[in-house]
PDB file of C-alpha atoms in Angstrom:
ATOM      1  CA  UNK A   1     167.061 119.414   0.171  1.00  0.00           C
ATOM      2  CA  UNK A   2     164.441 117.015   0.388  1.00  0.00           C
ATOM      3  CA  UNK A   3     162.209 116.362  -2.658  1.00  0.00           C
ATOM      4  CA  UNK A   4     158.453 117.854  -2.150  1.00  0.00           C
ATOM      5  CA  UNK A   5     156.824 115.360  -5.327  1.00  0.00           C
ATOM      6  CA  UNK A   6     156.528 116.536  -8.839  1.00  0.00           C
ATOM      7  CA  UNK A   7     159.239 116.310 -10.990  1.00  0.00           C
ATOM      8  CA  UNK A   8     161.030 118.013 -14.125  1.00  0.00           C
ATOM      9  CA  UNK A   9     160.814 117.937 -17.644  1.00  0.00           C
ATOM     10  CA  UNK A  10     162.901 119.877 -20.102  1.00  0.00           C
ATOM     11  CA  UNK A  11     162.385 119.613 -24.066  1.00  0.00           C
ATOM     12  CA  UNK A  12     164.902 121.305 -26.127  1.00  0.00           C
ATOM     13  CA  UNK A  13     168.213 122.620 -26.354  1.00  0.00           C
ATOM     14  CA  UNK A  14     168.845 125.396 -28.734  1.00  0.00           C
ATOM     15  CA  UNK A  15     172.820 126.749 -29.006  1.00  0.00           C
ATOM     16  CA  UNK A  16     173.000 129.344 -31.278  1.00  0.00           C
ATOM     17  CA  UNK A  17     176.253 131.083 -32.892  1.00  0.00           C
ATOM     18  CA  UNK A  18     176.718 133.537 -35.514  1.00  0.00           C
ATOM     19  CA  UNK A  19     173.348 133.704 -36.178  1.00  0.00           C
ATOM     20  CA  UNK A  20     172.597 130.146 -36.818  1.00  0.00           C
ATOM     21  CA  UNK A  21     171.804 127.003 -34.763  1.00  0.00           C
ATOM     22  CA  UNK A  22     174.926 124.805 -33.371  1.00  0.00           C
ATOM     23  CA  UNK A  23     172.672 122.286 -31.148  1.00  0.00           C
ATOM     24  CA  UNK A  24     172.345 119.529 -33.717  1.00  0.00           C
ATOM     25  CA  UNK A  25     176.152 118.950 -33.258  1.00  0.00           C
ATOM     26  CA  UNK A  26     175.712 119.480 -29.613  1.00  0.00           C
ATOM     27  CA  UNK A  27     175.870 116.593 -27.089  1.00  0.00           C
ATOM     28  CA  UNK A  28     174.676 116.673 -23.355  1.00  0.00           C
ATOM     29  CA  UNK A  29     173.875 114.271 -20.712  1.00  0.00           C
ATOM     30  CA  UNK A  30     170.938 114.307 -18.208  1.00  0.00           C
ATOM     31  CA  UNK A  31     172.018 113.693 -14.475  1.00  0.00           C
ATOM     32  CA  UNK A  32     170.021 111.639 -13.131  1.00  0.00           C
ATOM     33  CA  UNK A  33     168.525 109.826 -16.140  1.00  0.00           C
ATOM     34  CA  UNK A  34     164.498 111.196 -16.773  1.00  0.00           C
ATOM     35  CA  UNK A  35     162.690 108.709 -14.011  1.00  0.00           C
ATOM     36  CA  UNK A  36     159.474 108.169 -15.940  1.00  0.00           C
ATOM     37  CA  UNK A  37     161.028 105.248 -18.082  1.00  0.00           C
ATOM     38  CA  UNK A  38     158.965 104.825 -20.978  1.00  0.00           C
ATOM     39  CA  UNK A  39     157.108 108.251 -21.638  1.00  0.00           C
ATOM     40  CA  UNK A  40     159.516 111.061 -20.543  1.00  0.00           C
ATOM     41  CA  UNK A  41     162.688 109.692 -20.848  1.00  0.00           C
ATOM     42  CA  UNK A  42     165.054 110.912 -23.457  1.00  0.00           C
ATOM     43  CA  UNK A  43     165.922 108.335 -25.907  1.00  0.00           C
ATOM     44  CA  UNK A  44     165.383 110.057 -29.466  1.00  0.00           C
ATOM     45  CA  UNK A  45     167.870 113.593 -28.959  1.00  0.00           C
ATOM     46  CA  UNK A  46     164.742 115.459 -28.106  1.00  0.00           C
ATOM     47  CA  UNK A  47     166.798 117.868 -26.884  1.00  0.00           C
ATOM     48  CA  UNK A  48     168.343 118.936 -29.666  1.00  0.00           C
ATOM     49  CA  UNK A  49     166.350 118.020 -32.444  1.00  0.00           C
ATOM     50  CA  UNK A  50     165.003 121.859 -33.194  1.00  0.00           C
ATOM     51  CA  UNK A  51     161.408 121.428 -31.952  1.00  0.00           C
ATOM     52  CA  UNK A  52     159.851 123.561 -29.127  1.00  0.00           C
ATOM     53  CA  UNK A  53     157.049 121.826 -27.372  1.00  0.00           C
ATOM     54  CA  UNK A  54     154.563 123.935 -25.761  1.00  0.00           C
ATOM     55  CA  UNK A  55     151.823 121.721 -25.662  1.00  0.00           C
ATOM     56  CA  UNK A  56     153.070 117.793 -25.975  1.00  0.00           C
ATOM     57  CA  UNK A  57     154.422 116.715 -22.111  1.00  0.00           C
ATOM     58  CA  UNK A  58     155.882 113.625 -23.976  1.00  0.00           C
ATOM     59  CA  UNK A  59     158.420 116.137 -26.421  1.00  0.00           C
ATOM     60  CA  UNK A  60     159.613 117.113 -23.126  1.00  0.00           C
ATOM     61  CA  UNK A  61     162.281 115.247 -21.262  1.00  0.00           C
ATOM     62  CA  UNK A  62     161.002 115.187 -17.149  1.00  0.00           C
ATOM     63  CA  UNK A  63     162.199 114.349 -13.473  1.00  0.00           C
ATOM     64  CA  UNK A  64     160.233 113.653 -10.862  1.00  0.00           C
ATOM     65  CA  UNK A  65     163.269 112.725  -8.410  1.00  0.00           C
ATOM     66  CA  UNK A  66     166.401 114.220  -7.581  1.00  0.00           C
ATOM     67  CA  UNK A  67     168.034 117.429  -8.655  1.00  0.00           C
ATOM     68  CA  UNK A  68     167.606 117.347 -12.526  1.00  0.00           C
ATOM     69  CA  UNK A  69     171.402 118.390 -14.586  1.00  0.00           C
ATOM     70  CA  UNK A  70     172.172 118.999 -17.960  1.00  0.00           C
ATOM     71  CA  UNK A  71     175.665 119.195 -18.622  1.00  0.00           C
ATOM     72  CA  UNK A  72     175.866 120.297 -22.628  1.00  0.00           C
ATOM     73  CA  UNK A  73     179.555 120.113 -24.880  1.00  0.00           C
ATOM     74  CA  UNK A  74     179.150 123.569 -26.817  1.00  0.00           C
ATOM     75  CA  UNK A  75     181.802 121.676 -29.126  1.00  0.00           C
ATOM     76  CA  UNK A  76     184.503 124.673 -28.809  1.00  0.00           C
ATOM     77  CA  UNK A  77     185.259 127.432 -26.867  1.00  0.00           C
ATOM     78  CA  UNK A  78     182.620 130.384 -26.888  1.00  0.00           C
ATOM     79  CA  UNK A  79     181.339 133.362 -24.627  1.00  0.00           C
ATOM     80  CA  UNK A  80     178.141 133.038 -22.826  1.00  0.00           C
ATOM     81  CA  UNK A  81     176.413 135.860 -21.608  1.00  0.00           C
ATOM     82  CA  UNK A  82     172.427 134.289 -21.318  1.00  0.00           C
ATOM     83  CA  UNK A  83     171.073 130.926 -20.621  1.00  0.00           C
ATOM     84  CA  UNK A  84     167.278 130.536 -20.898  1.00  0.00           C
ATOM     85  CA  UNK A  85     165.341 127.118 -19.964  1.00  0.00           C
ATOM     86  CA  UNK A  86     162.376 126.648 -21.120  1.00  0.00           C
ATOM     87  CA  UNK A  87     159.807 125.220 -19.213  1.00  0.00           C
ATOM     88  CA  UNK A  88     156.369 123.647 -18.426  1.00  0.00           C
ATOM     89  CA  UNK A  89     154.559 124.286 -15.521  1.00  0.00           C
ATOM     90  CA  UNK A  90     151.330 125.321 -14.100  1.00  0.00           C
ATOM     91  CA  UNK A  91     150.274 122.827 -11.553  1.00  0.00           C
ATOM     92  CA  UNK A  92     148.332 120.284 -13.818  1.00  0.00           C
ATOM     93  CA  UNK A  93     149.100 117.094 -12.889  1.00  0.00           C
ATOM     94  CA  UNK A  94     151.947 118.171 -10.292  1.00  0.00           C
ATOM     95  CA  UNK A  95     153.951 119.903 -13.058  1.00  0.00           C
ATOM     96  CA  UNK A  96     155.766 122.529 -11.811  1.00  0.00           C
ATOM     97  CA  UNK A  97     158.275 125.010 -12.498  1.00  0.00           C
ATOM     98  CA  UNK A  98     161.317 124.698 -10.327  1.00  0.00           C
ATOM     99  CA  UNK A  99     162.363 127.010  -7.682  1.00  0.00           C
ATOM    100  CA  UNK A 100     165.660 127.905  -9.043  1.00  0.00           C
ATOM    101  CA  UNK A 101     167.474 127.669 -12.208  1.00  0.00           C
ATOM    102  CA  UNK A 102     171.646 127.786 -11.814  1.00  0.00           C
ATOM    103  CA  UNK A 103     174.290 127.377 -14.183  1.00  0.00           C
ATOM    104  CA  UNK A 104     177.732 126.130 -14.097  1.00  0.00           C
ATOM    105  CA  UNK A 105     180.556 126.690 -17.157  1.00  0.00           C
ATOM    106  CA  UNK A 106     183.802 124.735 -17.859  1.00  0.00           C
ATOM    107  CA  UNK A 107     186.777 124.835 -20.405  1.00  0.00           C
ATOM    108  CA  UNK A 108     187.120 121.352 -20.030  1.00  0.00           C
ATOM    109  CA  UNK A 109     183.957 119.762 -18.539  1.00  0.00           C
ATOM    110  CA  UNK A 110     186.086 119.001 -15.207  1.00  0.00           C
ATOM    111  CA  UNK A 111     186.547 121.664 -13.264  1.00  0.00           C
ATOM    112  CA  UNK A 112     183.399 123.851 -12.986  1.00  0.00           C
ATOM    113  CA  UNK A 113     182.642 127.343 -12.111  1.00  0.00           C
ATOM    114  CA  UNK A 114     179.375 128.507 -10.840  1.00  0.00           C
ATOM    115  CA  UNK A 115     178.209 131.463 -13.057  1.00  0.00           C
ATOM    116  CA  UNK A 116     174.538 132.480 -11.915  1.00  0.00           C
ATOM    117  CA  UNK A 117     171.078 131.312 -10.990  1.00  0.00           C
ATOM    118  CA  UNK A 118     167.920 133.155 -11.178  1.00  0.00           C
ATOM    119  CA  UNK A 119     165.193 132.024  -8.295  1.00  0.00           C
ATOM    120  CA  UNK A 120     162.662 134.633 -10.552  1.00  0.00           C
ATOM    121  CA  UNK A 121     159.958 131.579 -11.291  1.00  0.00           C
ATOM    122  CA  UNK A 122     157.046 131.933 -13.167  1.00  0.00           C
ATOM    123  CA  UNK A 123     153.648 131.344 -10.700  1.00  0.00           C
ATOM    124  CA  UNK A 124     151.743 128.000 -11.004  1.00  0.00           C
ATOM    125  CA  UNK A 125     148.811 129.473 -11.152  1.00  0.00           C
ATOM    126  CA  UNK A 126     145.132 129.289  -8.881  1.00  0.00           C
ATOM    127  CA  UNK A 127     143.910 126.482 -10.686  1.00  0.00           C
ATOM    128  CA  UNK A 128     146.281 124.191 -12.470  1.00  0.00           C
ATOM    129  CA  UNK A 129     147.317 124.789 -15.663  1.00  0.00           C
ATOM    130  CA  UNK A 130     149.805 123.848 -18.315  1.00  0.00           C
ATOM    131  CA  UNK A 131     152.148 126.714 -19.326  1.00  0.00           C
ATOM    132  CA  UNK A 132     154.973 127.066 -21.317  1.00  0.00           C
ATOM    133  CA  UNK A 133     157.463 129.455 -19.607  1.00  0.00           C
ATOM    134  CA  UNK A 134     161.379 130.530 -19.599  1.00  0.00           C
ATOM    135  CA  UNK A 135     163.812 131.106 -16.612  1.00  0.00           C
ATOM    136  CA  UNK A 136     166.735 132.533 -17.696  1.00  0.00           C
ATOM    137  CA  UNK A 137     170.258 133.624 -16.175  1.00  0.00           C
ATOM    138  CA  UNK A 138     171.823 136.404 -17.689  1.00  0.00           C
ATOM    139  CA  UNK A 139     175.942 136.755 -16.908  1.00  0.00           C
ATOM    140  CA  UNK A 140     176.711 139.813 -15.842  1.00  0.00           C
ATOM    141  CA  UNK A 141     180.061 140.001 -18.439  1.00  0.00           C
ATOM    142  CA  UNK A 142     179.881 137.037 -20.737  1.00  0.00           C
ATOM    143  CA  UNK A 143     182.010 134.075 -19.529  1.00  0.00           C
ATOM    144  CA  UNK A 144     183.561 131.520 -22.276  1.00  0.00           C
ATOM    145  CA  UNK A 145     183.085 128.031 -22.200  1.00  0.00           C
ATOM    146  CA  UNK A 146     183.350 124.859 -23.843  1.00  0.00           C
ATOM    147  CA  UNK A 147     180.875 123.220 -21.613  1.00  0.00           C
ATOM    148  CA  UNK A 148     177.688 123.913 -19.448  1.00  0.00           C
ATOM    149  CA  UNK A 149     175.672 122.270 -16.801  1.00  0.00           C
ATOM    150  CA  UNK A 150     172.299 123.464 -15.850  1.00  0.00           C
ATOM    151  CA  UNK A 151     170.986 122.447 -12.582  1.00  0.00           C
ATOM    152  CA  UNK A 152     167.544 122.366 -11.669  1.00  0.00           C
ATOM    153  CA  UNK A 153     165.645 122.735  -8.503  1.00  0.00           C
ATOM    154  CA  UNK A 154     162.795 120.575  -8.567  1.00  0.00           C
ATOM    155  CA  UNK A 155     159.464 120.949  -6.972  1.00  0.00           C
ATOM    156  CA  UNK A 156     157.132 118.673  -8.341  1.00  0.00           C
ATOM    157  CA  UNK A 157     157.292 117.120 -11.863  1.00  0.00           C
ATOM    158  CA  UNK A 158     160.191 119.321 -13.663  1.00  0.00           C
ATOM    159  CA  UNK A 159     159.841 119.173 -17.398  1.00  0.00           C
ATOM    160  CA  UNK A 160     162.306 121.291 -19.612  1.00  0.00           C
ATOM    161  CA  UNK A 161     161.593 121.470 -23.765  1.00  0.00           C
ATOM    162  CA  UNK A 162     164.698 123.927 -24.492  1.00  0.00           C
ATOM    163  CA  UNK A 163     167.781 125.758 -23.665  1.00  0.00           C
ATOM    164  CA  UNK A 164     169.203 128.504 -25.314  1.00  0.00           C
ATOM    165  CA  UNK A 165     172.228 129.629 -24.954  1.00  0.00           C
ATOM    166  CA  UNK A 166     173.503 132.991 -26.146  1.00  0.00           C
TER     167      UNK A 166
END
């Protein structure tokens, strides 16, 4: 659909496995590339570098354009049965949380399946306000995968500061 301003910013990816954290080994790729160049651009692995933002914008990586992706190599084969993206919204300064969150899983980050979405935002608010927030998409039978892609859809400023994925 056609953009309505704001944009998206996302922060951190967290990949858990038997009961510790796989995301520092975990590589992804942002489609399109953040469009705020300098100050929410991802250029440092903020994604995966264990730190949850809920205050700092610029810990966050953010899209104001397009329909924000995040495609993330798990590294091997494992079931996933919840997928949670945290995000910042409220209104202030046309940040947003995004209308939908969907999810897409692949054995061999070719040929994708679609494998839920959850439209259950959080609200903005009256007056605008930063909030830190999750959407998440729980599989109804757990689904394994090598690789995911998370697709957002944007409303304003989109900024995400984690994914977990269970």
């Amino acid at each position: 659909g056609t953009p309505r301003g704001g944009g998206t910013m996302l922060d951190e990816i967290e990949i858990l496995g038997e009961g510790r954290t796989l995301a520092r080994a975990a590589t992804y790729l942002l489609h399109p590339a953040p469009t705020s160049e300098a100050q929410y651009a991802d250029n440092r692995g903020l994604l995966t570098d264990g730190s949850l933002s809920t205050t700092a914008w610029t810990a966050c990586v953010g899209w104001n354009t397009g329909t924000p992706e995040v495609t993330l190599d798990l590294q091997r084969q494992v079931p996933v049965r919840l997928v949670v993206a945290h995000l910042v919204g409220g209104g202030i300064a046309g940040i947003t949380f995004p209308d939908a969150v969907a999810v897409d899983l692949s054995s061999d980050g070719v040929t994708w399946t679609p494998a839920g979405v959850s439209r259950e935002r959080p609200a903005d608010g009256p007056a605008p306000e930063r909030r830190s927030l999750p959407m998440a998409v729980r599989l109804e039978t757990p689904v394994a995968a090598r690789w995911l892609r998370l697709r957002l859809e944007r409303r304003g400023w989109t900024m995400l500061h984690e994914i977990e994925v269970y």
